[in-house]
Amino acid sequence: MSIDINLTDERPSFVTHLDCSISGETYPADQVHGLSGAGRPLLVRYDLDGIRAAVSREEMTARPAGLWRWRELLPVRHVADVVSLGEVETPLVPIPVSGGPHVLVKDEGRLPTGSFKARGLVMAVAMAKALGIKRIAMPTNGNAGAALAAYASRVGIETIVFCPEDTPEVNVREIAMQGARVWRVNGLIDECGAIVAEGAKQGRWFDFSTLKEPYRIEGKKTMGLELALQLGWRMPDAIFYPTGGGTGLIGMWKSFDELEKLGWIGSKRPRMYAVQAAGCAPIVKAFEDGVEHAERWEGAHTVAAGIRVPKAVGDFLILRAVRESGGRALAVEDADTLAAVADCARQDGLLLCPEGGATLAAYRRARAEGLVSADEEVVLFNCATGLKYPMPEAPNWLDRTQPIEWDRL
Amino acid sequence: MSIDINLTDERPSFVTHLDCSISGETYPADQVHGLSGAGRPLLVRYDLDGIRAAVSREEMTARPAGLWRWRELLPVRHVADVVSLGEVETPLVPIPVSGGPHVLVKDEGRLPTGSFKARGLVMAVAMAKALGIKRIAMPTNGNAGAALAAYASRVGIETIVFCPEDTPEVNVREIAMQGARVWRVNGLIDECGAIVAEGAKQGRWFDFSTLKEPYRIEGKKTMGLELALQLGWRMPDAIFYPTGGGTGLIGMWKSFDELEKLGWIGSKRPRMYAVQAAGCAPIVKAFEDGVEHAERWEGAHTVAAGIRVPKAVGDFLILRAVRESGGRALAVEDADTLAAVADCARQDGLLLCPEGGATLAAYRRARAEGLVSADEEVVLFNCATGLKYPMPEAPNWLDRTQPIEWDRL
């Protein structure tokens, strides 16, 4: 029935095992896993020599575009476990006026459920299906819950989602429409996460919090794989990434390493800029303090709800990638974020989400501070469609039954 | 800078001329045109022999996916006039539970500004740029105005948009964010159109109403081109298309003819089902009455605002395509549309817009009435992202400071 061979052809996964991101201790593939024994995220490892022998980058390029083209580099072994709502290759849109002549926005709002969360959740849900998980719970600021609900409902897995009480209405309703039971909670995302953790301990459900299961990161790494392919197997000079839990940044950094070991890209890496809001900047503080772990950020507040994450379980992985890359962690004020969203929409016709706007604001600051030069190629990640977020009123009203004052129009 | 060769390579357009859709009278290419002298839409014609000699369908398939791969079959002659916000090839998503085992949704919500209107407007704006038009006005139920604003702002063309006063807030705000001047009007879309027509007569702007300029239809026809390519150069058995102005239905029907003349598809055509709301069904009435033109539908009302079009200038072209195809025009009740949206989201994880929901409701009716059999391959057009539309409340609230009643969750 489906006409996309990425969804119908049997292709081997080259997963060998998982290992702990802090101790290196190994864990077997094809089993249900949460965090490692050391309480840290697990990373999925592959037989890269096997992949190199099985598929060339030219063959990869010739496949239909989309997330599931990367099957050898993903953990799902059998085509019967692949789930899909149409994970298109997201476009790179130049924003020459509001950004600059070498600034590209990777517009992740084109994915199912309108955000990059689809990448992580399509993979995690496919693996949950493969491993026989029947009930999943998750804390979310909105978009992750929507993606979980959509994919899980599609494969008949039950979902319970907890979100901060001020999560935008559109997100909460979308989650419910897509078949999850969704609860608003009087707390922030890590406090919602505590409820999920307690329920998981009681055996009520499987905990799908960011990085607490190992497969979301594998889905998110396709951002890096896709970017390399789209740029003709080279890297941009810098990437600005809106950083809450940081799965995507960690995933991309992992993917670049895999691509180099495959011989598909060289040793050049983009400088990774982790972008946070001034009202919730634990990674920025840890970066500036020169420490490896971030403290919980108290009183977190920002218009960019997706990066309102006071405490990230993968903090040390984010900081490690940023430092190794020669990048930085940058905090931006909400006012600059909103100005960037408005400028990009009005000048370049592209409506960013606030988190995407934060990356443009951070890029502008980095240019002003001389961290990035005008001729460097830069990719900003717009993590969701701007249509899910509040926009200013447009109050013009015209009474057609009265004579029209044409010059006012 | 851009890495998509569809946007950077010079490729010839094979436009030869335009002709009137009712009289056949010809008009020169590369000039500004509105309706024909007979007051009817103009259709763009191509040197199909030239295209056949210039490019094979295999070469076409090998290009990067997206709307601008079809350059030879589009009116824009010079790459400098191409405008783009990343017009991805929209995915075909199976909906096996809420639809059936052979039902695919073409999810047009992945396009820039979240709707299929981007296809028509990207082309019309590119041609406006090529032809030196500086100021454009348009009546809209929302999505067309958003697409116009985005593309026109990107190339520095001024836009004025008029919409019915009950147009959803998100649409009006999106239009304003993207740089247009937008007015709510106490009337329906054809009454907004009258204001645009009057202003155009006064020389204040160019009239971009549906089918009143000839290039939107060329952009919309890429739905048909893309579908043929995605299905391996064959046609589905039936297409269900939400029909307001009908540009897309007319455009697809035109594209199939062009593809057959190129030898890229055979003579098989899908049955075209024009889907309208019971509260605004002028095409259905004309179809059932056996007439060639539709009367204005008085008192139009439906939750699917995009198909609340009381009078379509291309009515005879819609009716002609539907009749030639062996299809029908079908009206569906709002309650069935909303039930279809809810079922598809909950069962298959895909959130349709109301107009997309109407096509699923119409498909179900067509199955019940025996118009379509269970083993026929059917494509439903979801014309916009469901995220732009109202959704039911999800009222669950949890106080984390109190003991949790786990069994309620």
Tab-separated table of C-alpha atoms in Angstrom, chain A residues 1-4 65 84-97 100-104 107 109-114 135 149-151 153-155 160 162 165 169-174 176-179 181-188 191-192 194-196 198-200 202 204-205 230-232 234 341-342 345-351 377-378 385 387-401 404 406-409, chain B residues 1-4 65 84-97 100-104 107 109-114 135 149-151 153-155 160 162 165 169-174 176-179 181-188 191-192 194-196 198-200 202 204-205 230-232 234 341-342 345-351 377-378 385 387-401 404 406-409:
chain	number	residue	atom	x	y	z
A	1	MET	CA	0.000	0.000	0.000
A	2	SER	CA	2.575	2.558	1.063
A	3	ILE	CA	4.692	3.791	-1.763
A	4	ASP	CA	7.746	4.848	0.225
A	65	ALA	CA	13.973	11.645	1.405
A	84	SER	CA	5.231	6.733	10.353
A	85	LEU	CA	3.068	9.804	9.925
A	86	GLY	CA	5.203	11.133	7.060
A	87	GLU	CA	8.544	12.316	8.525
A	88	VAL	CA	9.615	14.571	5.658
A	89	GLU	CA	13.134	15.915	5.215
A	90	THR	CA	12.752	19.394	6.655
A	91	PRO	CA	13.783	22.251	4.366
A	92	LEU	CA	16.676	24.672	4.867
A	93	VAL	CA	15.130	28.104	4.349
A	94	PRO	CA	17.445	31.095	3.845
A	95	ILE	CA	16.513	34.212	5.859
A	96	PRO	CA	18.663	36.808	4.117
A	97	VAL	CA	17.041	39.939	5.553
A	100	GLY	CA	21.965	37.343	6.837
A	101	PRO	CA	23.169	36.095	3.464
A	102	HIS	CA	24.535	32.828	4.862
A	103	VAL	CA	21.894	32.014	7.449
A	104	LEU	CA	19.656	28.968	6.918
A	107	ASP	CA	12.320	24.357	9.599
A	109	GLY	CA	7.755	22.637	11.995
A	110	ARG	CA	7.050	20.542	8.893
A	111	LEU	CA	7.246	17.274	10.781
A	112	PRO	CA	4.167	15.379	12.018
A	113	THR	CA	2.487	17.199	14.943
A	114	GLY	CA	4.373	20.330	13.900
A	135	ARG	CA	1.593	1.957	28.484
A	149	ALA	CA	0.248	10.765	21.626
A	150	ALA	CA	0.096	10.677	17.821
A	151	TYR	CA	2.568	7.860	17.285
A	153	SER	CA	-2.207	5.998	19.359
A	154	ARG	CA	-1.264	4.877	15.859
A	155	VAL	CA	0.252	1.656	17.180
A	160	ILE	CA	-0.643	9.467	29.922
A	162	PHE	CA	1.565	15.559	32.310
A	165	GLU	CA	-0.597	24.176	33.976
A	169	GLU	CA	-4.113	25.440	25.157
A	170	VAL	CA	-3.394	24.287	21.590
A	171	ASN	CA	-0.793	21.798	22.807
A	172	VAL	CA	-2.981	20.331	25.554
A	173	ARG	CA	-5.957	19.951	23.212
A	174	GLU	CA	-3.808	18.451	20.462
A	176	ALA	CA	-6.010	14.926	23.947
A	177	MET	CA	-7.308	14.839	20.348
A	178	GLN	CA	-4.552	12.406	19.464
A	179	GLY	CA	-5.733	9.908	22.022
A	181	ARG	CA	-4.967	11.181	28.650
A	182	VAL	CA	-3.462	14.567	29.441
A	183	TRP	CA	-3.174	16.286	32.841
A	184	ARG	CA	-2.303	19.884	33.623
A	185	VAL	CA	-0.157	20.044	36.772
A	186	ASN	CA	0.648	22.964	39.072
A	187	GLY	CA	4.413	22.670	38.549
A	188	LEU	CA	7.201	22.861	35.970
A	191	GLU	CA	7.941	18.394	38.703
A	192	CYS	CA	5.693	16.682	36.157
A	194	ALA	CA	8.648	13.403	39.241
A	195	ILE	CA	5.051	12.175	38.947
A	196	VAL	CA	5.976	10.110	35.891
A	198	GLU	CA	6.898	7.718	40.752
A	199	GLY	CA	4.250	6.033	38.584
A	200	ALA	CA	6.955	4.127	36.713
A	202	GLN	CA	4.968	1.653	40.936
A	204	ARG	CA	2.022	1.757	36.236
A	205	TRP	CA	3.728	2.749	32.990
A	230	GLN	CA	21.392	18.338	2.460
A	231	LEU	CA	24.644	20.321	2.514
A	232	GLY	CA	26.351	17.803	0.221
A	234	ARG	CA	29.809	18.902	4.543
A	341	VAL	CA	10.209	36.238	15.455
A	342	ALA	CA	8.509	39.425	14.245
A	345	ALA	CA	8.011	36.836	9.624
A	346	ARG	CA	7.729	40.374	8.271
A	347	GLN	CA	10.996	40.501	6.333
A	348	ASP	CA	11.540	36.937	5.188
A	349	GLY	CA	8.002	35.528	5.336
A	350	LEU	CA	8.941	32.740	7.754
A	351	LEU	CA	6.995	32.451	11.008
A	377	GLU	CA	27.442	29.515	7.051
A	378	VAL	CA	25.072	29.136	9.959
A	385	THR	CA	5.675	25.615	13.562
A	387	LEU	CA	1.358	28.589	14.254
A	388	LYS	CA	1.113	26.905	17.667
A	389	TYR	CA	2.105	30.089	19.514
A	390	PRO	CA	0.401	33.353	20.490
A	391	MET	CA	0.656	36.204	17.979
A	392	PRO	CA	-0.170	39.893	18.414
A	393	GLU	CA	-3.684	41.075	17.593
A	394	ALA	CA	-4.512	42.424	14.123
A	395	PRO	CA	-7.497	44.684	14.834
A	396	ASN	CA	-8.388	46.302	11.454
A	397	TRP	CA	-12.120	46.103	10.745
A	398	LEU	CA	-13.964	47.307	7.659
A	399	ASP	CA	-17.725	47.918	7.321
A	400	ARG	CA	-18.547	47.095	3.711
A	401	THR	CA	-22.048	48.546	3.995
A	404	ILE	CA	-15.011	52.763	1.744
A	406	TRP	CA	-9.822	53.702	0.056
A	407	ASP	CA	-6.747	55.593	1.173
A	408	ARG	CA	-6.950	54.005	4.644
A	409	LEU	CA	-6.606	50.454	3.328
B	1	MET	CA	24.087	29.595	-0.788
B	2	SER	CA	20.989	27.475	-1.218
B	3	ILE	CA	21.751	23.830	-1.609
B	4	ASP	CA	18.631	22.809	-3.555
B	65	ALA	CA	11.839	16.482	-4.103
B	84	SER	CA	10.730	29.692	-1.942
B	85	LEU	CA	10.039	29.037	1.708
B	86	GLY	CA	10.758	25.308	1.360
B	87	GLU	CA	7.871	23.737	-0.613
B	88	VAL	CA	8.408	20.135	0.435
B	89	GLU	CA	6.833	17.152	-1.300
B	90	THR	CA	3.908	16.463	0.992
B	91	PRO	CA	3.679	12.942	2.375
B	92	LEU	CA	0.990	10.353	1.660
B	93	VAL	CA	-0.059	9.086	5.091
B	94	PRO	CA	-2.131	5.889	5.329
B	95	ILE	CA	-5.099	6.080	7.729
B	96	PRO	CA	-5.968	2.400	7.998
B	97	VAL	CA	-8.297	2.590	11.012
B	100	GLY	CA	-9.407	1.980	5.449
B	101	PRO	CA	-6.561	-0.196	4.246
B	102	HIS	CA	-6.245	1.618	0.921
B	103	VAL	CA	-6.859	5.194	2.018
B	104	LEU	CA	-3.989	7.709	1.839
B	107	ASP	CA	-0.982	15.983	4.053
B	109	GLY	CA	-0.330	21.008	6.031
B	110	ARG	CA	3.437	20.503	5.703
B	111	LEU	CA	3.796	23.316	3.195
B	112	PRO	CA	4.936	26.839	4.128
B	113	THR	CA	2.260	28.710	6.127
B	114	GLY	CA	0.662	25.344	6.850
B	135	ARG	CA	0.937	45.803	-4.932
B	149	ALA	CA	1.587	37.610	2.730
B	150	ALA	CA	4.562	35.315	3.359
B	151	TYR	CA	5.732	35.052	-0.229
B	153	SER	CA	6.811	40.033	1.882
B	154	ARG	CA	9.767	37.873	0.980
B	155	VAL	CA	10.103	39.537	-2.429
B	160	ILE	CA	-3.655	44.070	1.353
B	162	PHE	CA	-9.632	41.153	3.212
B	165	GLU	CA	-15.065	38.935	10.092
B	169	GLU	CA	-7.963	34.647	14.864
B	170	VAL	CA	-4.854	32.571	14.120
B	171	ASN	CA	-5.227	33.188	10.381
B	172	VAL	CA	-5.731	36.923	10.692
B	173	ARG	CA	-2.784	37.307	13.042
B	174	GLU	CA	-0.559	35.129	10.877
B	176	ALA	CA	-0.460	40.445	9.773
B	177	MET	CA	2.730	38.937	11.238
B	178	GLN	CA	3.866	38.082	7.722
B	179	GLY	CA	3.752	41.691	6.652
B	181	ARG	CA	-2.250	44.803	5.915
B	182	VAL	CA	-5.262	42.675	6.815
B	183	TRP	CA	-8.888	43.781	7.191
B	184	ARG	CA	-11.823	41.919	8.700
B	185	VAL	CA	-14.980	42.630	6.708
B	186	ASN	CA	-18.652	42.115	7.623
B	187	GLY	CA	-19.322	39.808	4.667
B	188	LEU	CA	-18.407	36.491	3.069
B	191	GLU	CA	-18.182	40.133	-0.759
B	192	CYS	CA	-14.554	40.688	0.234
B	194	ALA	CA	-16.000	42.701	-4.546
B	195	ILE	CA	-13.882	45.192	-2.566
B	196	VAL	CA	-10.720	43.800	-4.122
B	198	GLU	CA	-13.340	47.602	-7.079
B	199	GLY	CA	-9.891	48.637	-5.837
B	200	ALA	CA	-8.275	46.904	-8.808
B	202	GLN	CA	-9.429	51.996	-9.526
B	204	ARG	CA	-4.950	50.611	-6.524
B	205	TRP	CA	-3.621	47.070	-6.694
B	230	GLN	CA	4.834	9.450	-5.583
B	231	LEU	CA	2.588	6.605	-6.798
B	232	GLY	CA	5.187	5.500	-9.355
B	234	ARG	CA	0.166	5.719	-11.899
B	341	VAL	CA	-11.443	14.705	12.357
B	342	ALA	CA	-11.781	13.223	15.859
B	345	ALA	CA	-6.641	11.926	15.258
B	346	ARG	CA	-7.530	9.366	17.927
B	347	GLN	CA	-7.227	6.218	15.834
B	348	ASP	CA	-4.512	7.039	13.312
B	349	GLY	CA	-2.663	9.893	15.076
B	350	LEU	CA	-3.210	12.341	12.216
B	351	LEU	CA	-4.876	15.667	13.032
B	377	GLU	CA	-6.969	3.102	-3.711
B	378	VAL	CA	-8.163	6.498	-2.596
B	385	THR	CA	-2.514	21.629	9.280
B	387	LEU	CA	-3.302	22.958	14.358
B	388	LYS	CA	-4.837	26.146	12.952
B	389	TYR	CA	-8.356	25.090	13.960
B	390	PRO	CA	-10.383	24.965	17.182
B	391	MET	CA	-10.179	21.743	19.177
B	392	PRO	CA	-12.322	20.536	22.088
B	393	GLU	CA	-11.203	21.409	25.620
B	394	ALA	CA	-9.090	18.962	27.625
B	395	PRO	CA	-9.925	19.914	31.209
B	396	ASN	CA	-7.994	17.421	33.409
B	397	TRP	CA	-6.126	19.171	36.213
B	398	LEU	CA	-3.851	17.632	38.826
B	399	ASP	CA	-2.704	19.227	42.102
B	400	ARG	CA	0.753	17.828	42.742
B	401	THR	CA	0.857	19.211	46.276
B	404	ILE	CA	-2.131	11.591	43.971
B	406	TRP	CA	-3.093	7.084	40.874
B	407	ASP	CA	-6.028	5.078	39.615
B	408	ARG	CA	-7.676	8.219	38.230
B	409	LEU	CA	-4.784	9.052	35.909
